[in-house]
Short mmCIF file of C-alpha atoms in Angstrom, two decimals:
data_model
loop_
_atom_site.label_atom_id
_atom_site.label_comp_id
_atom_site.label_asym_id
_atom_site.label_seq_id
_atom_site.Cartn_x
_atom_site.Cartn_y
_atom_site.Cartn_z
CA MET P 1 80.04 114.24 82.06
CA ASN P 2 82.50 113.10 79.40
CA SER P 3 79.81 110.92 77.84
CA LEU P 4 77.56 113.94 77.54
CA LEU P 5 80.27 116.02 75.92
CA SER P 6 81.04 113.20 73.51
CA ASN P 7 77.62 113.64 71.96
CA HIS P 8 77.90 117.37 71.45
CA ALA P 9 75.25 117.56 68.70
CA LEU P 10 72.61 115.71 70.74
CA LEU P 11 73.24 117.87 73.78
CA MET P 12 73.13 121.07 71.71
CA ASN P 13 69.83 119.99 70.15
CA LEU P 14 68.41 119.36 73.61
CA VAL P 15 69.47 122.81 74.79
CA ASN P 16 68.09 124.51 71.68
CA CYS P 17 64.77 122.68 72.00
CA SER P 18 64.57 123.85 75.62
CA TYR P 19 65.31 127.41 74.53
CA PHE P 20 62.61 127.16 71.86
CA LEU P 21 60.10 125.91 74.44
CA ALA P 22 61.05 128.80 76.74
CA ALA P 23 60.59 131.28 73.89
CA VAL P 24 57.11 129.91 73.14
CA MET P 25 56.21 130.27 76.82
CA PHE P 26 57.50 133.87 76.79
CA ILE P 27 55.35 134.72 73.77
CA LEU P 28 52.22 133.03 75.13
CA GLY P 29 52.80 134.67 78.51
CA LEU P 30 53.11 138.07 76.88
CA LYS P 31 49.88 137.45 74.97
CA LYS P 32 48.08 136.61 78.21
CA MET P 33 49.34 139.84 79.76
CA SER P 34 47.25 141.83 77.26
CA SER P 35 44.13 141.26 79.37
CA PRO P 36 43.66 141.85 83.12
CA VAL P 37 41.72 138.59 83.29
CA THR P 38 44.65 136.43 82.12
CA ALA P 39 47.61 138.65 83.06
CA GLN P 40 48.54 136.76 86.23
CA GLY P 41 48.59 133.46 84.37
CA GLY P 42 50.76 135.05 81.68
CA ILE P 43 53.33 136.18 84.23
CA VAL P 44 53.46 132.69 85.76
CA MET P 45 53.86 131.09 82.33
CA ALA P 46 56.71 133.45 81.41
CA GLY P 47 58.33 132.66 84.75
CA TRP P 48 58.24 128.94 84.01
CA GLY P 49 59.74 129.70 80.61
CA MET P 50 62.63 131.49 82.27
CA LEU P 51 63.15 128.50 84.57
CA VAL P 52 63.32 126.16 81.56
CA ALA P 53 65.89 128.40 79.83
CA THR P 54 67.97 128.68 83.00
CA LEU P 55 68.07 124.93 83.64
CA ALA P 56 68.98 124.27 79.99
CA THR P 57 71.95 126.61 80.34
CA PHE P 58 73.42 124.35 83.04
CA VAL P 59 73.92 121.59 80.47
CA HIS P 60 75.03 123.82 77.60
CA PRO P 61 78.15 122.30 75.98
CA GLU P 62 80.11 125.53 76.44
CA ILE P 63 79.38 125.42 80.18
CA LEU P 64 80.29 121.75 80.46
CA LYS P 65 83.67 122.43 78.83
CA ALA P 66 84.64 124.82 81.63
CA ALA P 67 88.06 124.12 83.11
CA ASN P 68 86.66 124.11 86.65
CA LEU P 69 83.04 123.01 86.29
CA PRO P 70 82.22 122.87 90.05
CA LEU P 71 83.41 126.47 90.42
CA THR P 72 81.44 127.53 87.34
CA TYR P 73 78.28 125.91 88.67
CA GLY P 74 78.90 127.45 92.08
CA LEU P 75 79.16 130.94 90.59
CA MET P 76 76.02 130.42 88.50
CA ILE P 77 74.00 129.19 91.49
CA ALA P 78 75.32 132.02 93.67
CA ALA P 79 74.36 134.61 91.05
CA ILE P 80 70.86 133.12 90.68
CA ALA P 81 70.40 132.96 94.45
CA LEU P 82 71.61 136.52 94.95
CA GLY P 83 69.58 138.04 92.13
CA GLY P 84 66.51 135.92 92.82
CA GLY P 85 66.68 136.69 96.53
CA ILE P 86 66.87 140.43 95.98
CA ALA P 87 64.04 140.32 93.42
CA TRP P 88 61.85 138.16 95.67
CA SER P 89 62.32 140.31 98.77
CA THR P 90 61.87 143.65 97.02
CA GLY P 91 58.98 142.37 94.89
CA LYS P 92 57.09 141.22 97.98
CA LYS P 93 57.60 144.53 99.77
CA VAL P 94 57.21 147.09 97.00
CA ALA P 95 54.00 149.11 97.15
CA MET P 96 51.80 149.31 94.07
CA THR P 97 52.50 153.05 93.99
CA ASP P 98 56.22 152.31 93.62
CA MET P 99 55.76 149.82 90.79
CA PRO P 100 56.79 152.28 88.01
CA GLN P 101 60.21 152.96 89.53
CA MET P 102 60.72 149.26 90.29
CA ILE P 103 60.05 148.46 86.63
CA ALA P 104 62.40 151.28 85.61
CA ILE P 105 65.30 149.96 87.68
CA TYR P 106 64.71 146.29 86.76
CA ASN P 107 64.50 147.26 83.11
CA GLY P 108 67.76 149.18 83.48
CA MET P 109 69.38 146.10 85.00
CA GLY P 110 68.44 144.14 81.87
CA GLY P 111 70.13 146.72 79.68
CA GLY P 112 73.11 146.78 82.00
CA ALA P 113 73.40 142.99 81.83
CA ALA P 114 73.42 143.11 78.03
CA ALA P 115 76.10 145.80 78.12
CA ALA P 116 78.12 143.74 80.63
CA ILE P 117 78.04 140.72 78.30
CA ALA P 118 79.44 142.87 75.51
CA ALA P 119 82.02 144.37 77.87
CA VAL P 120 83.35 140.91 78.77
CA GLU P 121 83.74 140.00 75.10
CA LEU P 122 85.23 143.35 74.03
CA PHE P 123 87.68 143.61 76.93
CA ALA P 124 88.81 140.04 76.24
CA LEU P 125 89.37 140.98 72.61
CA SER P 126 91.22 144.17 73.55
CA GLY P 127 93.77 142.14 75.48
CA LEU P 128 94.77 140.17 72.41
CA SER P 129 97.18 140.83 69.58
CA ALA P 130 97.99 139.14 66.30
CA ASP P 131 100.63 137.10 68.14
CA THR P 132 98.48 136.11 71.12
CA VAL P 133 95.14 135.37 69.47
CA PRO P 134 94.09 131.86 70.53
CA ALA P 135 92.87 129.16 68.21
CA GLY P 136 89.16 129.35 67.60
CA ALA P 137 88.98 133.12 67.99
CA ALA P 138 88.37 133.69 64.29
CA HIS P 139 84.66 134.27 65.01
CA HIS P 140 85.70 137.63 66.52
CA GLY P 141 85.29 139.30 63.15
CA MET P 142 83.54 142.50 62.14
CA VAL P 143 80.04 141.02 62.36
CA PHE P 144 80.70 139.76 65.88
CA LYS P 145 82.18 143.08 66.99
CA THR P 146 79.43 145.13 65.32
CA LEU P 147 76.70 143.20 67.11
CA ALA P 148 78.58 143.44 70.40
CA VAL P 149 79.16 147.19 70.04
CA VAL P 150 75.60 148.03 68.99
CA GLY P 151 74.15 145.89 71.78
CA ALA P 152 76.54 147.45 74.28
CA LEU P 153 75.64 150.98 73.16
CA ILE P 154 71.89 150.39 73.44
CA GLY P 155 72.19 148.46 76.71
CA ALA P 156 74.40 151.09 78.35
CA ILE P 157 72.03 153.90 77.35
CA SER P 158 69.09 151.91 78.73
CA PHE P 159 70.95 151.22 81.99
CA SER P 160 72.01 154.78 82.82
CA GLY P 161 68.80 156.34 81.45
CA SER P 162 66.64 153.97 83.49
CA ALA P 163 68.66 154.82 86.60
CA ILE P 164 67.80 158.51 86.12
CA ALA P 165 64.14 157.62 85.47
CA PHE P 166 64.13 155.64 88.72
CA ALA P 167 65.60 158.60 90.61
CA LYS P 168 62.91 160.92 89.25
CA LEU P 169 60.03 158.56 90.00
CA GLN P 170 61.41 157.81 93.46
CA GLY P 171 61.59 161.51 94.26
CA LEU P 172 65.38 161.58 94.46
CA MET P 173 65.31 164.11 91.60
CA ASN P 174 62.40 166.51 91.93
CA LYS P 175 62.99 168.57 88.80
CA THR P 176 64.49 168.44 85.34
CA TYR P 177 68.13 169.38 84.73
CA ALA P 178 69.80 170.76 81.64
CA LEU P 179 73.29 171.95 80.75
CA PRO P 180 73.98 175.02 78.60
CA ALA P 181 73.46 173.91 74.98
CA HIS P 182 72.25 170.65 76.48
CA HIS P 183 71.18 168.87 73.31
CA ALA P 184 74.41 169.80 71.52
CA VAL P 185 76.43 168.34 74.41
CA SER P 186 74.17 165.29 74.61
CA PHE P 187 74.31 164.37 70.94
CA GLY P 188 77.99 165.27 70.80
CA THR P 189 78.50 162.59 73.45
CA PHE P 190 76.42 160.18 71.39
CA ALA P 191 78.48 160.95 68.30
CA ALA P 192 81.65 160.25 70.29
CA SER P 193 80.20 156.86 71.29
CA ILE P 194 79.48 156.05 67.66
CA ILE P 195 83.01 157.02 66.56
CA LEU P 196 84.59 154.97 69.36
CA GLY P 197 82.34 152.04 68.48
CA ILE P 198 83.43 152.20 64.85
CA MET P 199 87.05 152.24 65.97
CA ILE P 200 86.42 149.07 67.99
CA VAL P 201 84.84 147.36 64.99
CA VAL P 202 87.44 148.26 62.39
CA GLN P 203 90.50 147.58 64.55
CA PRO P 204 91.43 143.88 64.78
CA PHE P 205 92.34 144.29 68.46
CA PRO P 206 91.11 147.62 69.90
CA SER P 207 92.92 149.08 72.87
CA THR P 208 91.45 148.80 76.35
CA GLU P 209 91.37 152.61 76.58
CA ILE P 210 89.09 152.87 73.53
CA VAL P 211 86.72 150.24 74.93
CA ILE P 212 86.57 152.07 78.29
CA ALA P 213 85.95 155.42 76.58
CA PHE P 214 83.18 153.85 74.49
CA PHE P 215 81.29 152.60 77.56
CA VAL P 216 81.79 155.87 79.46
CA THR P 217 80.35 157.99 76.64
CA ALA P 218 77.45 155.56 76.11
CA LEU P 219 76.54 155.65 79.81
CA LEU P 220 76.91 159.43 79.88
CA PHE P 221 74.58 159.85 76.92
CA GLY P 222 71.86 157.85 78.70
CA VAL P 223 72.12 160.24 81.65
CA LEU P 224 72.13 163.37 79.48
CA MET P 225 69.19 162.18 77.41
CA THR P 226 66.99 161.56 80.46
CA LEU P 227 67.87 164.53 82.69
CA PRO P 228 65.73 167.17 80.90
CA ILE P 229 62.67 164.93 80.43
CA GLY P 230 59.71 165.96 82.58
CA GLY P 231 57.76 163.71 84.90
CA ALA P 232 54.64 163.71 82.70
CA ASP P 233 56.62 162.04 79.90
CA MET P 234 58.41 159.53 82.12
CA PRO P 235 56.02 156.58 81.43
CA VAL P 236 56.80 156.78 77.71
CA ILE P 237 60.54 157.00 78.37
CA ILE P 238 60.43 153.91 80.59
CA SER P 239 58.65 152.07 77.79
CA LEU P 240 61.27 153.28 75.30
CA TYR P 241 64.11 152.01 77.52
CA ASN P 242 62.26 148.71 77.82
CA ALA P 243 62.39 148.41 74.03
CA PHE P 244 66.10 149.34 74.13
CA THR P 245 66.79 146.61 76.69
CA GLY P 246 65.03 143.97 74.60
CA LEU P 247 66.96 144.97 71.50
CA ALA P 248 70.26 144.94 73.39
CA VAL P 249 69.57 141.48 74.82
CA GLY P 250 68.66 140.17 71.37
CA LEU P 251 71.87 141.50 69.84
CA GLU P 252 74.00 140.04 72.60
CA GLY P 253 72.17 136.77 72.05
CA PHE P 254 73.68 136.74 68.57
CA VAL P 255 77.09 137.45 70.09
CA LEU P 256 76.78 134.46 72.43
CA ASN P 257 74.92 132.35 69.84
CA ASN P 258 72.15 131.91 72.41
CA ALA P 259 68.73 131.27 70.85
CA ALA P 260 66.79 132.01 74.05
CA MET P 261 68.35 135.47 74.38
CA ILE P 262 67.76 136.21 70.71
CA ILE P 263 64.06 135.30 70.78
CA ALA P 264 63.34 136.82 74.20
CA GLY P 265 65.15 140.03 73.26
CA ILE P 266 63.29 140.36 69.98
CA VAL P 267 59.93 139.77 71.68
CA VAL P 268 60.63 142.31 74.43
CA GLY P 269 62.04 144.82 71.97
CA ALA P 270 59.07 144.52 69.63
CA ALA P 271 56.52 144.72 72.46
CA GLY P 272 58.32 147.70 74.01
CA THR P 273 58.50 149.50 70.68
CA LEU P 274 54.78 148.97 70.03
CA LEU P 275 53.87 150.13 73.54
CA THR P 276 56.06 153.22 73.18
CA GLN P 277 54.38 154.12 69.90
CA LEU P 278 50.91 153.62 71.37
CA MET P 279 51.71 155.73 74.43
CA ALA P 280 53.30 158.50 72.39
CA LYS P 281 50.22 158.54 70.20
CA ALA P 282 47.97 158.62 73.28
CA MET P 283 49.89 161.69 74.51
CA ASN P 284 49.96 163.22 71.02
CA ARG P 285 53.72 163.58 71.22
CA PRO P 286 56.22 162.40 68.58
CA ILE P 287 58.93 160.29 70.17
CA SER P 288 61.56 162.71 68.82
CA LYS P 289 60.05 165.48 70.98
CA LEU P 290 60.01 163.24 74.02
CA ILE P 291 63.74 162.50 73.86
CA THR P 292 64.66 166.08 72.91
CA PRO P 293 62.35 168.22 75.08
CA PRO P 294 62.72 172.01 75.03
CA VAL P 295 65.36 173.25 77.48
CA GLY P 296 66.54 176.68 78.52
CA ASN P 297 64.27 179.72 78.25
CA GLN P 298 60.74 178.60 77.56
CA ALA P 299 57.56 180.60 77.29
CA ALA P 300 55.63 180.63 80.54
CA SER P 301 52.22 179.03 80.73
CA ALA P 302 49.26 181.35 81.04
CA ALA P 303 48.35 182.32 84.59
CA VAL P 304 45.28 180.59 86.01
CA GLU P 305 42.53 182.98 87.08
CA GLY P 306 39.85 182.43 89.70
CA THR P 307 39.72 180.68 93.06
CA GLN P 308 39.42 177.11 94.21
CA LYS P 309 36.00 176.46 95.77
CA PRO P 310 35.90 173.84 98.58
CA ILE P 311 33.06 171.40 99.24
CA GLU P 312 32.25 169.15 102.21
CA ALA P 313 31.44 165.43 102.35
CA ASN P 314 27.70 165.87 102.93
CA ASP P 315 27.33 167.98 99.79
CA VAL P 316 29.40 165.53 97.75
CA ALA P 317 27.20 162.65 98.96
CA ALA P 318 24.02 164.54 98.08
CA LEU P 319 25.25 165.38 94.58
CA MET P 320 26.18 161.74 93.92
CA ALA P 321 23.06 160.20 95.49
CA TYR P 322 20.67 162.22 93.33
CA ALA P 323 22.72 161.94 90.13
CA SER P 324 21.80 159.76 87.18
CA LYS P 325 25.40 159.21 86.08
CA VAL P 326 28.68 159.41 88.03
CA VAL P 327 32.08 159.00 86.42
CA ILE P 328 35.08 158.29 88.67
CA VAL P 329 38.56 159.31 87.47
CA PRO P 330 41.34 157.61 89.49
CA GLY P 331 44.93 158.80 89.48
CA TYR P 332 48.25 158.32 91.21
CA GLY P 333 46.97 159.99 94.38
CA MET P 334 44.38 157.24 94.78
CA ALA P 335 47.17 154.68 94.53
CA VAL P 336 49.23 156.48 97.17
CA ALA P 337 46.23 156.63 99.52
CA GLN P 338 45.30 153.00 98.72
CA ALA P 339 41.73 154.19 98.41
CA GLN P 340 40.66 151.82 95.63
CA HIS P 341 38.69 149.54 97.97
CA LYS P 342 36.77 152.48 99.45
CA ILE P 343 36.09 153.80 95.96
CA TRP P 344 34.57 150.46 94.96
CA GLU P 345 32.48 150.41 98.15
CA LEU P 346 31.21 153.90 97.29
CA SER P 347 30.47 152.82 93.71
CA LYS P 348 28.42 149.81 94.84
CA MET P 349 26.37 152.02 97.15
CA LEU P 350 25.63 154.41 94.30
CA GLN P 351 24.64 151.52 92.03
CA GLU P 352 22.22 150.29 94.70
CA LYS P 353 20.60 153.74 94.56
CA GLY P 354 20.15 153.39 90.79
CA VAL P 355 23.09 155.60 89.79
CA GLU P 356 25.07 154.62 86.69
CA VAL P 357 28.78 154.45 87.63
CA LYS P 358 31.76 154.25 85.30
CA PHE P 359 35.53 154.53 85.75
CA ALA P 360 37.47 156.68 83.26
CA ILE P 361 41.07 155.63 82.63
CA HIS P 362 43.74 157.75 80.97
CA PRO P 363 46.51 155.81 79.15
CA VAL P 364 49.22 157.19 81.44
CA ALA P 365 47.23 157.49 84.66
CA GLY P 366 49.36 156.32 87.56
CA ARG P 367 52.72 156.90 85.82
CA MET P 368 52.59 153.53 84.11
CA PRO P 369 50.29 151.93 81.50
CA GLY P 370 47.66 149.76 83.15
CA HIS P 371 48.52 150.97 86.67
CA MET P 372 44.95 152.09 87.46
CA ASN P 373 43.41 149.01 85.83
CA VAL P 374 45.46 146.76 88.12
CA LEU P 375 44.52 148.73 91.24
CA LEU P 376 40.81 148.72 90.39
CA ALA P 377 40.87 145.02 89.51
CA GLU P 378 42.57 144.36 92.84
CA ALA P 379 39.65 146.07 94.59
CA GLY P 380 37.10 143.98 92.67
CA VAL P 381 35.86 146.59 90.19
CA SER P 382 34.07 144.90 87.27
CA TYR P 383 36.01 145.16 84.00
CA ASP P 384 32.94 146.34 82.11
CA LEU P 385 32.84 149.50 84.26
CA ILE P 386 36.39 150.53 83.32
CA VAL P 387 36.35 152.71 80.19
CA ASP P 388 39.29 154.03 78.15
CA ILE P 389 39.69 157.69 77.22
CA GLU P 390 38.43 157.50 73.63
CA ASP P 391 35.18 155.84 74.75
CA ILE P 392 34.47 157.88 77.88
CA ASN P 393 35.24 161.38 76.59
CA PRO P 394 31.99 161.71 74.57
CA GLU P 395 30.03 160.79 77.73
CA PHE P 396 31.29 163.56 80.02
CA PRO P 397 28.67 166.16 78.93
CA GLN P 398 25.95 163.72 80.08
CA ALA P 399 27.63 163.04 83.44
CA ASP P 400 25.94 164.68 86.43
CA VAL P 401 29.02 164.26 88.62
CA VAL P 402 32.65 163.46 87.87
CA PHE P 403 34.67 162.46 90.91
CA VAL P 404 38.41 162.94 90.36
CA ILE P 405 40.50 161.24 93.03
CA GLY P 406 44.25 161.77 92.92
CA ALA P 407 44.45 162.64 89.21
CA ASN P 408 45.86 165.95 88.05
CA ASP P 409 47.66 166.45 84.73
CA VAL P 410 45.41 164.01 82.85
CA VAL P 411 42.36 166.24 83.52
CA ASN P 412 44.04 169.62 83.03
CA PRO P 413 42.21 171.54 80.25
CA VAL P 414 45.27 173.69 79.42
CA ALA P 415 46.44 170.67 77.41
CA ARG P 416 43.78 171.73 74.89
CA THR P 417 44.22 175.51 75.07
CA ASP P 418 47.67 176.70 76.20
CA LYS P 419 50.34 176.18 73.55
CA ASN P 420 53.05 177.21 76.04
CA SER P 421 52.11 174.48 78.49
CA PRO P 422 54.46 171.47 78.76
CA ILE P 423 51.40 169.19 78.45
CA TYR P 424 49.89 170.98 75.43
CA GLY P 425 48.61 168.51 72.87
CA MET P 426 48.36 165.62 75.34
CA PRO P 427 44.88 164.05 75.11
CA ILE P 428 43.08 164.49 78.42
CA LEU P 429 39.90 163.27 80.03
CA ASN P 430 37.40 166.03 79.28
CA VAL P 431 35.97 166.10 82.80
CA ASP P 432 35.44 169.87 82.65
CA TYR P 433 32.53 169.25 80.25
CA ALA P 434 30.53 167.50 83.00
CA LYS P 435 27.77 169.26 84.94
CA ASN P 436 29.64 168.98 88.26
CA VAL P 437 33.25 168.06 88.98
CA ILE P 438 34.48 167.08 92.44
CA VAL P 439 38.25 166.84 92.88
CA ASN P 440 39.63 165.03 95.89
CA LYS P 441 43.18 166.10 96.78
CA ARG P 442 45.15 166.05 99.98
CA GLY P 443 45.89 169.75 99.52
CA LYS P 444 46.69 172.43 97.02
CA GLY P 445 49.54 171.68 94.65
CA SER P 446 50.62 171.09 91.08
CA GLY P 447 50.66 167.82 89.20
CA PHE P 448 53.59 165.61 88.27
CA SER P 449 54.40 167.97 85.37
CA GLY P 450 54.82 170.85 87.85
CA ILE P 451 52.07 173.12 86.49
CA GLU P 452 48.85 174.47 87.99
CA ASN P 453 45.58 172.80 86.98
CA ALA P 454 43.05 175.18 85.43
CA LEU P 455 40.26 172.66 86.10
CA PHE P 456 40.40 173.40 89.83
CA TYR P 457 39.35 177.03 89.21
CA LYS P 458 36.41 176.40 86.89
CA ASP P 459 32.87 177.33 87.96
CA ASN P 460 31.60 173.74 87.81
CA CYS P 461 34.47 172.36 89.90
CA ARG P 462 34.62 171.96 93.67
CA MET P 463 37.65 170.89 95.71
CA TYR P 464 37.15 168.17 98.32
CA TYR P 465 40.30 168.21 100.42
CA GLY P 466 41.54 165.27 102.47
CA GLY P 467 43.40 161.96 102.29
CA GLY P 468 41.81 159.55 99.82
CA GLN P 469 40.68 156.77 102.16
CA GLU P 470 39.37 159.07 104.87
CA ALA P 471 37.71 161.43 102.40
CA VAL P 472 35.85 158.65 100.60
CA ALA P 473 34.89 157.04 103.93
CA LYS P 474 33.20 160.30 104.95
CA ILE P 475 31.19 160.34 101.72
CA ILE P 476 30.11 156.75 102.37
CA THR P 477 28.98 157.68 105.90
CA GLU P 478 26.98 160.63 104.55
CA LEU P 479 25.42 158.44 101.85
CA LYS P 480 24.22 155.98 104.48
CA ALA P 481 22.56 158.84 106.34
CA LEU P 482 20.55 160.03 103.29
#
């Protein structure tokens, strides 16, 4: 071990080369994730990159200089075993329908880890004074403290905000919450965090109380910012917090002088920012409106007139069998029912009868970007049948039948017409323009945004009630009988 430490420069170059290799694998893995065909390989490649970075850390000169190296290694291995074990067990068990909240909580943990790194450094600094500062602590200057504070602020907001997002997606919070003058209180808390952060930066040795107050206000702001955000906007918020986490990790990488953290954080932050912008654009919502939604007294949405008209499996089968074109719109309800395999079986039967079948995908269908694409790919649906919103919308007027299974808000026409609706302005799949619309739902009820769907009351729409798998199985049985 002493011989290794004696050649500090060589060892540091080895570690940095390993970190660079890991960063390249992260970037290539992320690139592969842009396509369903190569996504699995991209995840594996990024995983190998993380393994390379982790192993390189074990021989980092700063680790090797630890006073009690066996204890340090023991703690590192224990932390990896504990975290890896929890991730492995939960990842194997989590249902595809619960993937959004799993991503939310894991993303929050990344932000929390970045904030924890800053907390260790700032609390260590707060315990010093001009008389007790150790040799070599001169790097704890304003640049160091600024990076630590900014990273801690962003990471803490991401951690607490992601925890609230998880609670909402998991059903632990079934509605939005707002305080009187909520936004004033929220941004007042944020301003307090900024002031406390500046105090930490400008003071040579900030007090422990100031550091504690800084983290408390930062965590509180993450909670306050997320509480009033509705379920329909939650996918964009998760993406935003993902960008926050990446940025926080990158900043703390500068604090620790760790190249792997810097590069990985920048890549994640940039990818998360781009995804957030794309999703906000897809929902026609500026990000500023997403993080400061209207609270308090809001105008009520227009009442929906008419009645929902039920239809039975034999009639659905007949409509589909004699159609020229059928468009299937999957949503979160299909994921819950795990009906994707039955849907693909139904689609193949229709294709055998000469019916053109396509799948229409909304950018936020399933509460997470790409959620429906993954489910359909899992069932074996050909990629060329899966069509994005901008390409499929012009085709709805030519569709003889649109079969909506488990989707709600993304096909609600009030998004085009009712300015008082919380989803007004969000691009939707224009299924109401089709000749016939069949909506499969377990029962009557509102969507994730909490509003009634005007589509269900239109003259060309029929409601086919029942659980996804069983309902589609009945259609398949009726099709075989025709």
